[in-house]
């Protein structure tokens, strides 16, 4: 199971959602690991459009790599 968010790890809802997602997977009898894909903790936007586009491309590339495994 992949959890994808553009916000950084400590700014988004990953840690809030994790126990709920774990329970749902358990209730469905799915023995699946929850993998986070997104910005690392405490990375902030710098206001540069070029950098933002580059960061979003990296996130999409990371997602694509994960889905292809």
mmCIF file with all atom_site columns, N, CA and C in Angstrom:
data_model
loop_
_atom_site.group_PDB
_atom_site.id
_atom_site.type_symbol
_atom_site.label_atom_id
_atom_site.label_alt_id
_atom_site.label_comp_id
_atom_site.label_asym_id
_atom_site.label_entity_id
_atom_site.label_seq_id
_atom_site.pdbx_PDB_ins_code
_atom_site.Cartn_x
_atom_site.Cartn_y
_atom_site.Cartn_z
_atom_site.occupancy
_atom_site.B_iso_or_equiv
_atom_site.pdbx_formal_charge
_atom_site.auth_seq_id
_atom_site.auth_comp_id
_atom_site.auth_asym_id
_atom_site.auth_atom_id
_atom_site.pdbx_PDB_model_num
ATOM 1   N N  . UNK A 1 1  ? 0.854   -1.167 0.000   1.00 0.00 ? 1  UNK A N  1
ATOM 2   C CA . UNK A 1 1  ? 0.000   0.000  0.000   1.00 0.00 ? 1  UNK A CA 1
ATOM 3   C C  . UNK A 1 1  ? 0.899   1.228  0.000   1.00 0.00 ? 1  UNK A C  1
ATOM 4   N N  . UNK A 1 2  ? 0.626   2.183  -0.879  1.00 0.00 ? 2  UNK A N  1
ATOM 5   C CA . UNK A 1 2  ? 1.416   3.409  -0.971  1.00 0.00 ? 2  UNK A CA 1
ATOM 6   C C  . UNK A 1 2  ? 0.571   4.610  -0.563  1.00 0.00 ? 2  UNK A C  1
ATOM 7   N N  . UNK A 1 3  ? 1.136   5.407  0.314   1.00 0.00 ? 3  UNK A N  1
ATOM 8   C CA . UNK A 1 3  ? 0.504   6.658  0.744   1.00 0.00 ? 3  UNK A CA 1
ATOM 9   C C  . UNK A 1 3  ? 1.303   7.780  0.095   1.00 0.00 ? 3  UNK A C  1
ATOM 10  N N  . UNK A 1 4  ? 0.667   8.559  -0.768  1.00 0.00 ? 4  UNK A N  1
ATOM 11  C CA . UNK A 1 4  ? 1.354   9.608  -1.520  1.00 0.00 ? 4  UNK A CA 1
ATOM 12  C C  . UNK A 1 4  ? 0.802   10.959 -1.112  1.00 0.00 ? 4  UNK A C  1
ATOM 13  N N  . UNK A 1 5  ? 1.710   11.895 -0.807  1.00 0.00 ? 5  UNK A N  1
ATOM 14  C CA . UNK A 1 5  ? 1.292   13.269 -0.530  1.00 0.00 ? 5  UNK A CA 1
ATOM 15  C C  . UNK A 1 5  ? 2.390   14.225 -0.953  1.00 0.00 ? 5  UNK A C  1
ATOM 16  N N  . UNK A 1 6  ? 1.979   15.400 -1.407  1.00 0.00 ? 6  UNK A N  1
ATOM 17  C CA . UNK A 1 6  ? 2.952   16.405 -1.834  1.00 0.00 ? 6  UNK A CA 1
ATOM 18  C C  . UNK A 1 6  ? 3.536   17.154 -0.632  1.00 0.00 ? 6  UNK A C  1
ATOM 19  N N  . UNK A 1 7  ? 2.769   17.266 0.439   1.00 0.00 ? 7  UNK A N  1
ATOM 20  C CA . UNK A 1 7  ? 3.262   17.965 1.617   1.00 0.00 ? 7  UNK A CA 1
ATOM 21  C C  . UNK A 1 7  ? 4.405   17.169 2.249   1.00 0.00 ? 7  UNK A C  1
ATOM 22  N N  . UNK A 1 8  ? 5.208   17.848 3.044   1.00 0.00 ? 8  UNK A N  1
ATOM 23  C CA . UNK A 1 8  ? 6.294   17.141 3.711   1.00 0.00 ? 8  UNK A CA 1
ATOM 24  C C  . UNK A 1 8  ? 5.732   16.190 4.760   1.00 0.00 ? 8  UNK A C  1
ATOM 25  N N  . UNK A 1 9  ? 6.530   15.215 5.127   1.00 0.00 ? 9  UNK A N  1
ATOM 26  C CA . UNK A 1 9  ? 6.096   14.154 6.030   1.00 0.00 ? 9  UNK A CA 1
ATOM 27  C C  . UNK A 1 9  ? 5.515   14.698 7.327   1.00 0.00 ? 9  UNK A C  1
ATOM 28  N N  . UNK A 1 10 ? 6.102   15.754 7.865   1.00 0.00 ? 10 UNK A N  1
ATOM 29  C CA . UNK A 1 10 ? 5.634   16.286 9.142   1.00 0.00 ? 10 UNK A CA 1
ATOM 30  C C  . UNK A 1 10 ? 4.554   17.358 8.989   1.00 0.00 ? 10 UNK A C  1
ATOM 31  N N  . UNK A 1 11 ? 4.123   17.654 7.765   1.00 0.00 ? 11 UNK A N  1
ATOM 32  C CA . UNK A 1 11 ? 3.096   18.677 7.557   1.00 0.00 ? 11 UNK A CA 1
ATOM 33  C C  . UNK A 1 11 ? 1.775   18.101 7.050   1.00 0.00 ? 11 UNK A C  1
ATOM 34  N N  . UNK A 1 12 ? 1.816   16.930 6.505   1.00 0.00 ? 12 UNK A N  1
ATOM 35  C CA . UNK A 1 12 ? 0.603   16.344 5.935   1.00 0.00 ? 12 UNK A CA 1
ATOM 36  C C  . UNK A 1 12 ? -0.136  15.474 6.931   1.00 0.00 ? 12 UNK A C  1
ATOM 37  N N  . UNK A 1 13 ? -0.985  14.631 6.429   1.00 0.00 ? 13 UNK A N  1
ATOM 38  C CA . UNK A 1 13 ? -1.846  13.827 7.283   1.00 0.00 ? 13 UNK A CA 1
ATOM 39  C C  . UNK A 1 13 ? -1.366  12.393 7.459   1.00 0.00 ? 13 UNK A C  1
ATOM 40  N N  . UNK A 1 14 ? -0.162  12.071 7.010   1.00 0.00 ? 14 UNK A N  1
ATOM 41  C CA . UNK A 1 14 ? 0.312   10.690 7.067   1.00 0.00 ? 14 UNK A CA 1
ATOM 42  C C  . UNK A 1 14 ? 0.250   10.121 8.476   1.00 0.00 ? 14 UNK A C  1
ATOM 43  N N  . UNK A 1 15 ? 0.852   10.794 9.436   1.00 0.00 ? 15 UNK A N  1
ATOM 44  C CA . UNK A 1 15 ? 0.887   10.256 10.798  1.00 0.00 ? 15 UNK A CA 1
ATOM 45  C C  . UNK A 1 15 ? -0.502  10.195 11.427  1.00 0.00 ? 15 UNK A C  1
ATOM 46  N N  . UNK A 1 16 ? -1.370  11.107 11.062  1.00 0.00 ? 16 UNK A N  1
ATOM 47  C CA . UNK A 1 16 ? -2.754  11.069 11.556  1.00 0.00 ? 16 UNK A CA 1
ATOM 48  C C  . UNK A 1 16 ? -3.501  9.878  10.947  1.00 0.00 ? 16 UNK A C  1
ATOM 49  N N  . UNK A 1 17 ? -3.299  9.646  9.660   1.00 0.00 ? 17 UNK A N  1
ATOM 50  C CA . UNK A 1 17 ? -4.030  8.611  8.934   1.00 0.00 ? 17 UNK A CA 1
ATOM 51  C C  . UNK A 1 17 ? -3.498  7.204  9.168   1.00 0.00 ? 17 UNK A C  1
ATOM 52  N N  . UNK A 1 18 ? -2.249  7.080  9.547   1.00 0.00 ? 18 UNK A N  1
ATOM 53  C CA . UNK A 1 18 ? -1.603  5.780  9.640   1.00 0.00 ? 18 UNK A CA 1
ATOM 54  C C  . UNK A 1 18 ? -2.367  4.752  10.482  1.00 0.00 ? 18 UNK A C  1
ATOM 55  N N  . UNK A 1 19 ? -2.813  5.065  11.709  1.00 0.00 ? 19 UNK A N  1
ATOM 56  C CA . UNK A 1 19 ? -3.537  4.046  12.472  1.00 0.00 ? 19 UNK A CA 1
ATOM 57  C C  . UNK A 1 19 ? -4.865  3.644  11.819  1.00 0.00 ? 19 UNK A C  1
ATOM 58  N N  . UNK A 1 20 ? -5.526  4.577  11.172  1.00 0.00 ? 20 UNK A N  1
ATOM 59  C CA . UNK A 1 20 ? -6.790  4.269  10.497  1.00 0.00 ? 20 UNK A CA 1
ATOM 60  C C  . UNK A 1 20 ? -6.556  3.375  9.285   1.00 0.00 ? 20 UNK A C  1
ATOM 61  N N  . UNK A 1 21 ? -5.533  3.707  8.506   1.00 0.00 ? 21 UNK A N  1
ATOM 62  C CA . UNK A 1 21 ? -5.202  2.878  7.348   1.00 0.00 ? 21 UNK A CA 1
ATOM 63  C C  . UNK A 1 21 ? -4.782  1.476  7.774   1.00 0.00 ? 21 UNK A C  1
ATOM 64  N N  . UNK A 1 22 ? -4.008  1.389  8.841   1.00 0.00 ? 22 UNK A N  1
ATOM 65  C CA . UNK A 1 22 ? -3.583  0.085  9.356   1.00 0.00 ? 22 UNK A CA 1
ATOM 66  C C  . UNK A 1 22 ? -4.782  -0.753 9.769   1.00 0.00 ? 22 UNK A C  1
ATOM 67  N N  . UNK A 1 23 ? -5.738  -0.138 10.425  1.00 0.00 ? 23 UNK A N  1
ATOM 68  C CA . UNK A 1 23 ? -6.935  -0.861 10.856  1.00 0.00 ? 23 UNK A CA 1
ATOM 69  C C  . UNK A 1 23 ? -7.752  -1.334 9.658   1.00 0.00 ? 23 UNK A C  1
ATOM 70  N N  . UNK A 1 24 ? -7.894  -0.479 8.666   1.00 0.00 ? 24 UNK A N  1
ATOM 71  C CA . UNK A 1 24 ? -8.641  -0.861 7.465   1.00 0.00 ? 24 UNK A CA 1
ATOM 72  C C  . UNK A 1 24 ? -7.977  -2.060 6.788   1.00 0.00 ? 24 UNK A C  1
ATOM 73  N N  . UNK A 1 25 ? -6.665  -2.005 6.630   1.00 0.00 ? 25 UNK A N  1
ATOM 74  C CA . UNK A 1 25 ? -5.958  -3.122 6.003   1.00 0.00 ? 25 UNK A CA 1
ATOM 75  C C  . UNK A 1 25 ? -6.118  -4.402 6.821   1.00 0.00 ? 25 UNK A C  1
ATOM 76  N N  . UNK A 1 26 ? -6.039  -4.264 8.142   1.00 0.00 ? 26 UNK A N  1
ATOM 77  C CA . UNK A 1 26 ? -6.205  -5.422 9.012   1.00 0.00 ? 26 UNK A CA 1
ATOM 78  C C  . UNK A 1 26 ? -7.625  -5.986 8.906   1.00 0.00 ? 26 UNK A C  1
ATOM 79  N N  . UNK A 1 27 ? -8.622  -5.108 8.919   1.00 0.00 ? 27 UNK A N  1
ATOM 80  C CA . UNK A 1 27 ? -10.017 -5.543 8.811   1.00 0.00 ? 27 UNK A CA 1
ATOM 81  C C  . UNK A 1 27 ? -10.297 -6.251 7.482   1.00 0.00 ? 27 UNK A C  1
ATOM 82  N N  . UNK A 1 28 ? -9.543  -5.882 6.447   1.00 0.00 ? 28 UNK A N  1
ATOM 83  C CA . UNK A 1 28 ? -9.697  -6.517 5.136   1.00 0.00 ? 28 UNK A CA 1
ATOM 84  C C  . UNK A 1 28 ? -8.812  -7.750 4.989   1.00 0.00 ? 28 UNK A C  1
ATOM 85  N N  . UNK A 1 29 ? -8.152  -8.125 6.091   1.00 0.00 ? 29 UNK A N  1
ATOM 86  C CA . UNK A 1 29 ? -7.226  -9.269 6.092   1.00 0.00 ? 29 UNK A CA 1
ATOM 87  C C  . UNK A 1 29 ? -6.111  -9.114 5.069   1.00 0.00 ? 29 UNK A C  1
ATOM 88  N N  . UNK A 1 30 ? -5.653  -7.880 4.915   1.00 0.00 ? 30 UNK A N  1
ATOM 89  C CA . UNK A 1 30 ? -4.550  -7.608 4.007   1.00 0.00 ? 30 UNK A CA 1
ATOM 90  C C  . UNK A 1 30 ? -3.276  -7.390 4.824   1.00 0.00 ? 30 UNK A C  1
ATOM 91  N N  . UNK A 1 31 ? -2.325  -8.221 4.588   1.00 0.00 ? 31 UNK A N  1
ATOM 92  C CA . UNK A 1 31 ? -1.037  -8.090 5.278   1.00 0.00 ? 31 UNK A CA 1
ATOM 93  C C  . UNK A 1 31 ? -0.130  -7.230 4.409   1.00 0.00 ? 31 UNK A C  1
ATOM 94  N N  . UNK A 1 32 ? -0.412  -5.932 4.394   1.00 0.00 ? 32 UNK A N  1
ATOM 95  C CA . UNK A 1 32 ? 0.309   -5.016 3.517   1.00 0.00 ? 32 UNK A CA 1
ATOM 96  C C  . UNK A 1 32 ? 1.043   -3.969 4.338   1.00 0.00 ? 32 UNK A C  1
ATOM 97  N N  . UNK A 1 33 ? 2.224   -3.649 3.885   1.00 0.00 ? 33 UNK A N  1
ATOM 98  C CA . UNK A 1 33 ? 3.010   -2.584 4.503   1.00 0.00 ? 33 UNK A CA 1
ATOM 99  C C  . UNK A 1 33 ? 2.550   -1.257 3.925   1.00 0.00 ? 33 UNK A C  1
ATOM 100 N N  . UNK A 1 34 ? 2.503   -0.223 4.753   1.00 0.00 ? 34 UNK A N  1
ATOM 101 C CA . UNK A 1 34 ? 2.132   1.114  4.290   1.00 0.00 ? 34 UNK A CA 1
ATOM 102 C C  . UNK A 1 34 ? 3.416   1.888  4.017   1.00 0.00 ? 34 UNK A C  1
ATOM 103 N N  . UNK A 1 35 ? 3.605   2.252  2.753   1.00 0.00 ? 35 UNK A N  1
ATOM 104 C CA . UNK A 1 35 ? 4.812   2.956  2.329   1.00 0.00 ? 35 UNK A CA 1
ATOM 105 C C  . UNK A 1 35 ? 4.489   4.416  2.032   1.00 0.00 ? 35 UNK A C  1
ATOM 106 N N  . UNK A 1 36 ? 5.286   5.307  2.574   1.00 0.00 ? 36 UNK A N  1
ATOM 107 C CA . UNK A 1 36 ? 5.118   6.751  2.370   1.00 0.00 ? 36 UNK A CA 1
ATOM 108 C C  . UNK A 1 36 ? 5.912   7.193  1.155   1.00 0.00 ? 36 UNK A C  1
ATOM 109 N N  . UNK A 1 37 ? 5.280   7.974  0.288   1.00 0.00 ? 37 UNK A N  1
ATOM 110 C CA . UNK A 1 37 ? 5.976   8.622  -0.822  1.00 0.00 ? 37 UNK A CA 1
ATOM 111 C C  . UNK A 1 37 ? 5.612   10.096 -0.749  1.00 0.00 ? 37 UNK A C  1
ATOM 112 N N  . UNK A 1 38 ? 6.610   10.930 -0.610  1.00 0.00 ? 38 UNK A N  1
ATOM 113 C CA . UNK A 1 38 ? 6.384   12.370 -0.522  1.00 0.00 ? 38 UNK A CA 1
ATOM 114 C C  . UNK A 1 38 ? 7.653   13.074 -0.109  1.00 0.00 ? 38 UNK A C  1
ATOM 115 N N  . UNK A 1 39 ? 7.519   14.325 0.197   1.00 0.00 ? 39 UNK A N  1
ATOM 116 C CA . UNK A 1 39 ? 8.677   15.095 0.643   1.00 0.00 ? 39 UNK A CA 1
ATOM 117 C C  . UNK A 1 39 ? 9.113   14.620 2.019   1.00 0.00 ? 39 UNK A C  1
ATOM 118 N N  . UNK A 1 40 ? 10.395  14.675 2.248   1.00 0.00 ? 40 UNK A N  1
ATOM 119 C CA . UNK A 1 40 ? 10.915  14.314 3.569   1.00 0.00 ? 40 UNK A CA 1
ATOM 120 C C  . UNK A 1 40 ? 10.499  15.379 4.590   1.00 0.00 ? 40 UNK A C  1
ATOM 121 N N  . UNK A 1 41 ? 10.618  15.049 5.843   1.00 0.00 ? 41 UNK A N  1
ATOM 122 C CA . UNK A 1 41 ? 10.232  15.966 6.916   1.00 0.00 ? 41 UNK A CA 1
ATOM 123 C C  . UNK A 1 41 ? 11.014  17.274 6.840   1.00 0.00 ? 41 UNK A C  1
ATOM 124 N N  . UNK A 1 42 ? 10.323  18.354 7.105   1.00 0.00 ? 42 UNK A N  1
ATOM 125 C CA . UNK A 1 42 ? 10.864  19.703 7.218   1.00 0.00 ? 42 UNK A CA 1
ATOM 126 C C  . UNK A 1 42 ? 11.389  20.293 5.925   1.00 0.00 ? 42 UNK A C  1
ATOM 127 N N  . UNK A 1 43 ? 11.056  19.698 4.789   1.00 0.00 ? 43 UNK A N  1
ATOM 128 C CA . UNK A 1 43 ? 11.372  20.347 3.527   1.00 0.00 ? 43 UNK A CA 1
ATOM 129 C C  . UNK A 1 43 ? 10.278  21.372 3.268   1.00 0.00 ? 43 UNK A C  1
ATOM 130 N N  . UNK A 1 44 ? 10.664  22.573 2.962   1.00 0.00 ? 44 UNK A N  1
ATOM 131 C CA . UNK A 1 44 ? 9.680   23.617 2.705   1.00 0.00 ? 44 UNK A CA 1
ATOM 132 C C  . UNK A 1 44 ? 9.837   24.147 1.289   1.00 0.00 ? 44 UNK A C  1
ATOM 133 N N  . UNK A 1 45 ? 8.770   24.676 0.770   1.00 0.00 ? 45 UNK A N  1
ATOM 134 C CA . UNK A 1 45 ? 8.815   25.276 -0.552  1.00 0.00 ? 45 UNK A CA 1
ATOM 135 C C  . UNK A 1 45 ? 9.631   26.565 -0.476  1.00 0.00 ? 45 UNK A C  1
ATOM 136 N N  . UNK A 1 46 ? 10.392  26.829 -1.528  1.00 0.00 ? 46 UNK A N  1
ATOM 137 C CA . UNK A 1 46 ? 11.202  28.045 -1.522  1.00 0.00 ? 46 UNK A CA 1
ATOM 138 C C  . UNK A 1 46 ? 10.604  29.154 -2.377  1.00 0.00 ? 46 UNK A C  1
ATOM 139 N N  . UNK A 1 47 ? 9.438   28.910 -2.970  1.00 0.00 ? 47 UNK A N  1
ATOM 140 C CA . UNK A 1 47 ? 8.767   29.943 -3.745  1.00 0.00 ? 47 UNK A CA 1
ATOM 141 C C  . UNK A 1 47 ? 9.192   30.028 -5.193  1.00 0.00 ? 47 UNK A C  1
ATOM 142 N N  . UNK A 1 48 ? 10.105  29.183 -5.623  1.00 0.00 ? 48 UNK A N  1
ATOM 143 C CA . UNK A 1 48 ? 10.586  29.205 -6.995  1.00 0.00 ? 48 UNK A CA 1
ATOM 144 C C  . UNK A 1 48 ? 9.797   28.185 -7.824  1.00 0.00 ? 48 UNK A C  1
ATOM 145 N N  . UNK A 1 49 ? 9.125   28.653 -8.869  1.00 0.00 ? 49 UNK A N  1
ATOM 146 C CA . UNK A 1 49 ? 8.291   27.786 -9.697  1.00 0.00 ? 49 UNK A CA 1
ATOM 147 C C  . UNK A 1 49 ? 9.117   26.662 -10.321 1.00 0.00 ? 49 UNK A C  1
ATOM 148 N N  . UNK A 1 50 ? 10.304  26.979 -10.789 1.00 0.00 ? 50 UNK A N  1
ATOM 149 C CA . UNK A 1 50 ? 11.171  25.968 -11.420 1.00 0.00 ? 50 UNK A CA 1
ATOM 150 C C  . UNK A 1 50 ? 11.507  24.862 -10.417 1.00 0.00 ? 50 UNK A C  1
ATOM 151 N N  . UNK A 1 51 ? 11.850  25.241 -9.190  1.00 0.00 ? 51 UNK A N  1
ATOM 152 C CA . UNK A 1 51 ? 12.161  24.245 -8.157  1.00 0.00 ? 51 UNK A CA 1
ATOM 153 C C  . UNK A 1 51 ? 10.931  23.418 -7.804  1.00 0.00 ? 51 UNK A C  1
ATOM 154 N N  . UNK A 1 52 ? 9.790   24.065 -7.727  1.00 0.00 ? 52 UNK A N  1
ATOM 155 C CA . UNK A 1 52 ? 8.553   23.359 -7.403  1.00 0.00 ? 52 UNK A CA 1
ATOM 156 C C  . UNK A 1 52 ? 8.245   22.300 -8.460  1.00 0.00 ? 52 UNK A C  1
ATOM 157 N N  . UNK A 1 53 ? 8.354   22.683 -9.725  1.00 0.00 ? 53 UNK A N  1
ATOM 158 C CA . UNK A 1 53 ? 8.097   21.731 -10.811 1.00 0.00 ? 53 UNK A CA 1
ATOM 159 C C  . UNK A 1 53 ? 9.074   20.562 -10.744 1.00 0.00 ? 53 UNK A C  1
ATOM 160 N N  . UNK A 1 54 ? 10.316  20.844 -10.415 1.00 0.00 ? 54 UNK A N  1
ATOM 161 C CA . UNK A 1 54 ? 11.323  19.801 -10.287 1.00 0.00 ? 54 UNK A CA 1
ATOM 162 C C  . UNK A 1 54 ? 10.988  18.858 -9.134  1.00 0.00 ? 54 UNK A C  1
ATOM 163 N N  . UNK A 1 55 ? 10.549  19.417 -8.014  1.00 0.00 ? 55 UNK A N  1
ATOM 164 C CA . UNK A 1 55 ? 10.179  18.600 -6.849  1.00 0.00 ? 55 UNK A CA 1
ATOM 165 C C  . UNK A 1 55 ? 8.963   17.731 -7.150  1.00 0.00 ? 55 UNK A C  1
ATOM 166 N N  . UNK A 1 56 ? 7.969   18.287 -7.830  1.00 0.00 ? 56 UNK A N  1
ATOM 167 C CA . UNK A 1 56 ? 6.776   17.517 -8.183  1.00 0.00 ? 56 UNK A CA 1
ATOM 168 C C  . UNK A 1 56 ? 7.144   16.396 -9.149  1.00 0.00 ? 56 UNK A C  1
ATOM 169 N N  . UNK A 1 57 ? 8.033   16.682 -10.096 1.00 0.00 ? 57 UNK A N  1
ATOM 170 C CA . UNK A 1 57 ? 8.480   15.640 -11.030 1.00 0.00 ? 57 UNK A CA 1
ATOM 171 C C  . UNK A 1 57 ? 9.166   14.513 -10.272 1.00 0.00 ? 57 UNK A C  1
ATOM 172 N N  . UNK A 1 58 ? 9.996   14.852 -9.284  1.00 0.00 ? 58 UNK A N  1
ATOM 173 C CA . UNK A 1 58 ? 10.674  13.826 -8.497  1.00 0.00 ? 58 UNK A CA 1
ATOM 174 C C  . UNK A 1 58 ? 9.661   12.970 -7.731  1.00 0.00 ? 58 UNK A C  1
ATOM 175 N N  . UNK A 1 59 ? 8.655   13.600 -7.150  1.00 0.00 ? 59 UNK A N  1
ATOM 176 C CA . UNK A 1 59 ? 7.623   12.853 -6.435  1.00 0.00 ? 59 UNK A CA 1
ATOM 177 C C  . UNK A 1 59 ? 6.894   11.897 -7.372  1.00 0.00 ? 59 UNK A C  1
ATOM 178 N N  . UNK A 1 60 ? 6.550   12.376 -8.562  1.00 0.00 ? 60 UNK A N  1
ATOM 179 C CA . UNK A 1 60 ? 5.871   11.531 -9.542  1.00 0.00 ? 60 UNK A CA 1
ATOM 180 C C  . UNK A 1 60 ? 6.770   10.385 -9.987  1.00 0.00 ? 60 UNK A C  1
ATOM 181 N N  . UNK A 1 61 ? 8.053   10.674 -10.187 1.00 0.00 ? 61 UNK A N  1
ATOM 182 C CA . UNK A 1 61 ? 9.006   9.631  -10.577 1.00 0.00 ? 61 UNK A CA 1
ATOM 183 C C  . UNK A 1 61 ? 9.139   8.585  -9.478  1.00 0.00 ? 61 UNK A C  1
ATOM 184 N N  . UNK A 1 62 ? 9.195   9.032  -8.218  1.00 0.00 ? 62 UNK A N  1
ATOM 185 C CA . UNK A 1 62 ? 9.283   8.095  -7.092  1.00 0.00 ? 62 UNK A CA 1
ATOM 186 C C  . UNK A 1 62 ? 8.037   7.206  -7.038  1.00 0.00 ? 62 UNK A C  1
ATOM 187 N N  . UNK A 1 63 ? 6.885   7.791  -7.282  1.00 0.00 ? 63 UNK A N  1
ATOM 188 C CA . UNK A 1 63 ? 5.644   7.025  -7.292  1.00 0.00 ? 63 UNK A CA 1
ATOM 189 C C  . UNK A 1 63 ? 5.667   5.991  -8.412  1.00 0.00 ? 63 UNK A C  1
ATOM 190 N N  . UNK A 1 64 ? 6.062   6.423  -9.598  1.00 0.00 ? 64 UNK A N  1
ATOM 191 C CA . UNK A 1 64 ? 6.101   5.513  -10.746 1.00 0.00 ? 64 UNK A CA 1
ATOM 192 C C  . UNK A 1 64 ? 7.054   4.349  -10.495 1.00 0.00 ? 64 UNK A C  1
ATOM 193 N N  . UNK A 1 65 ? 8.219   4.632  -9.922  1.00 0.00 ? 65 UNK A N  1
ATOM 194 C CA . UNK A 1 65 ? 9.181   3.571  -9.607  1.00 0.00 ? 65 UNK A CA 1
ATOM 195 C C  . UNK A 1 65 ? 8.580   2.567  -8.617  1.00 0.00 ? 65 UNK A C  1
ATOM 196 N N  . UNK A 1 66 ? 7.895   3.082  -7.607  1.00 0.00 ? 66 UNK A N  1
ATOM 197 C CA . UNK A 1 66 ? 7.290   2.216  -6.603  1.00 0.00 ? 66 UNK A CA 1
ATOM 198 C C  . UNK A 1 66 ? 6.210   1.333  -7.197  1.00 0.00 ? 66 UNK A C  1
ATOM 199 N N  . UNK A 1 67 ? 5.421   1.878  -8.099  1.00 0.00 ? 67 UNK A N  1
ATOM 200 C CA . UNK A 1 67 ? 4.331   1.121  -8.695  1.00 0.00 ? 67 UNK A CA 1
ATOM 201 C C  . UNK A 1 67 ? 4.832   0.079  -9.694  1.00 0.00 ? 67 UNK A C  1
ATOM 202 N N  . UNK A 1 68 ? 6.005   0.297  -10.236 1.00 0.00 ? 68 UNK A N  1
ATOM 203 C CA . UNK A 1 68 ? 6.564   -0.636 -11.200 1.00 0.00 ? 68 UNK A CA 1
ATOM 204 C C  . UNK A 1 68 ? 7.312   -1.794 -10.563 1.00 0.00 ? 68 UNK A C  1
ATOM 205 N N  . UNK A 1 69 ? 7.442   -1.792 -9.250  1.00 0.00 ? 69 UNK A N  1
ATOM 206 C CA . UNK A 1 69 ? 8.150   -2.898 -8.578  1.00 0.00 ? 69 UNK A CA 1
ATOM 207 C C  . UNK A 1 69 ? 7.224   -3.958 -8.236  1.00 0.00 ? 69 UNK A C  1
#
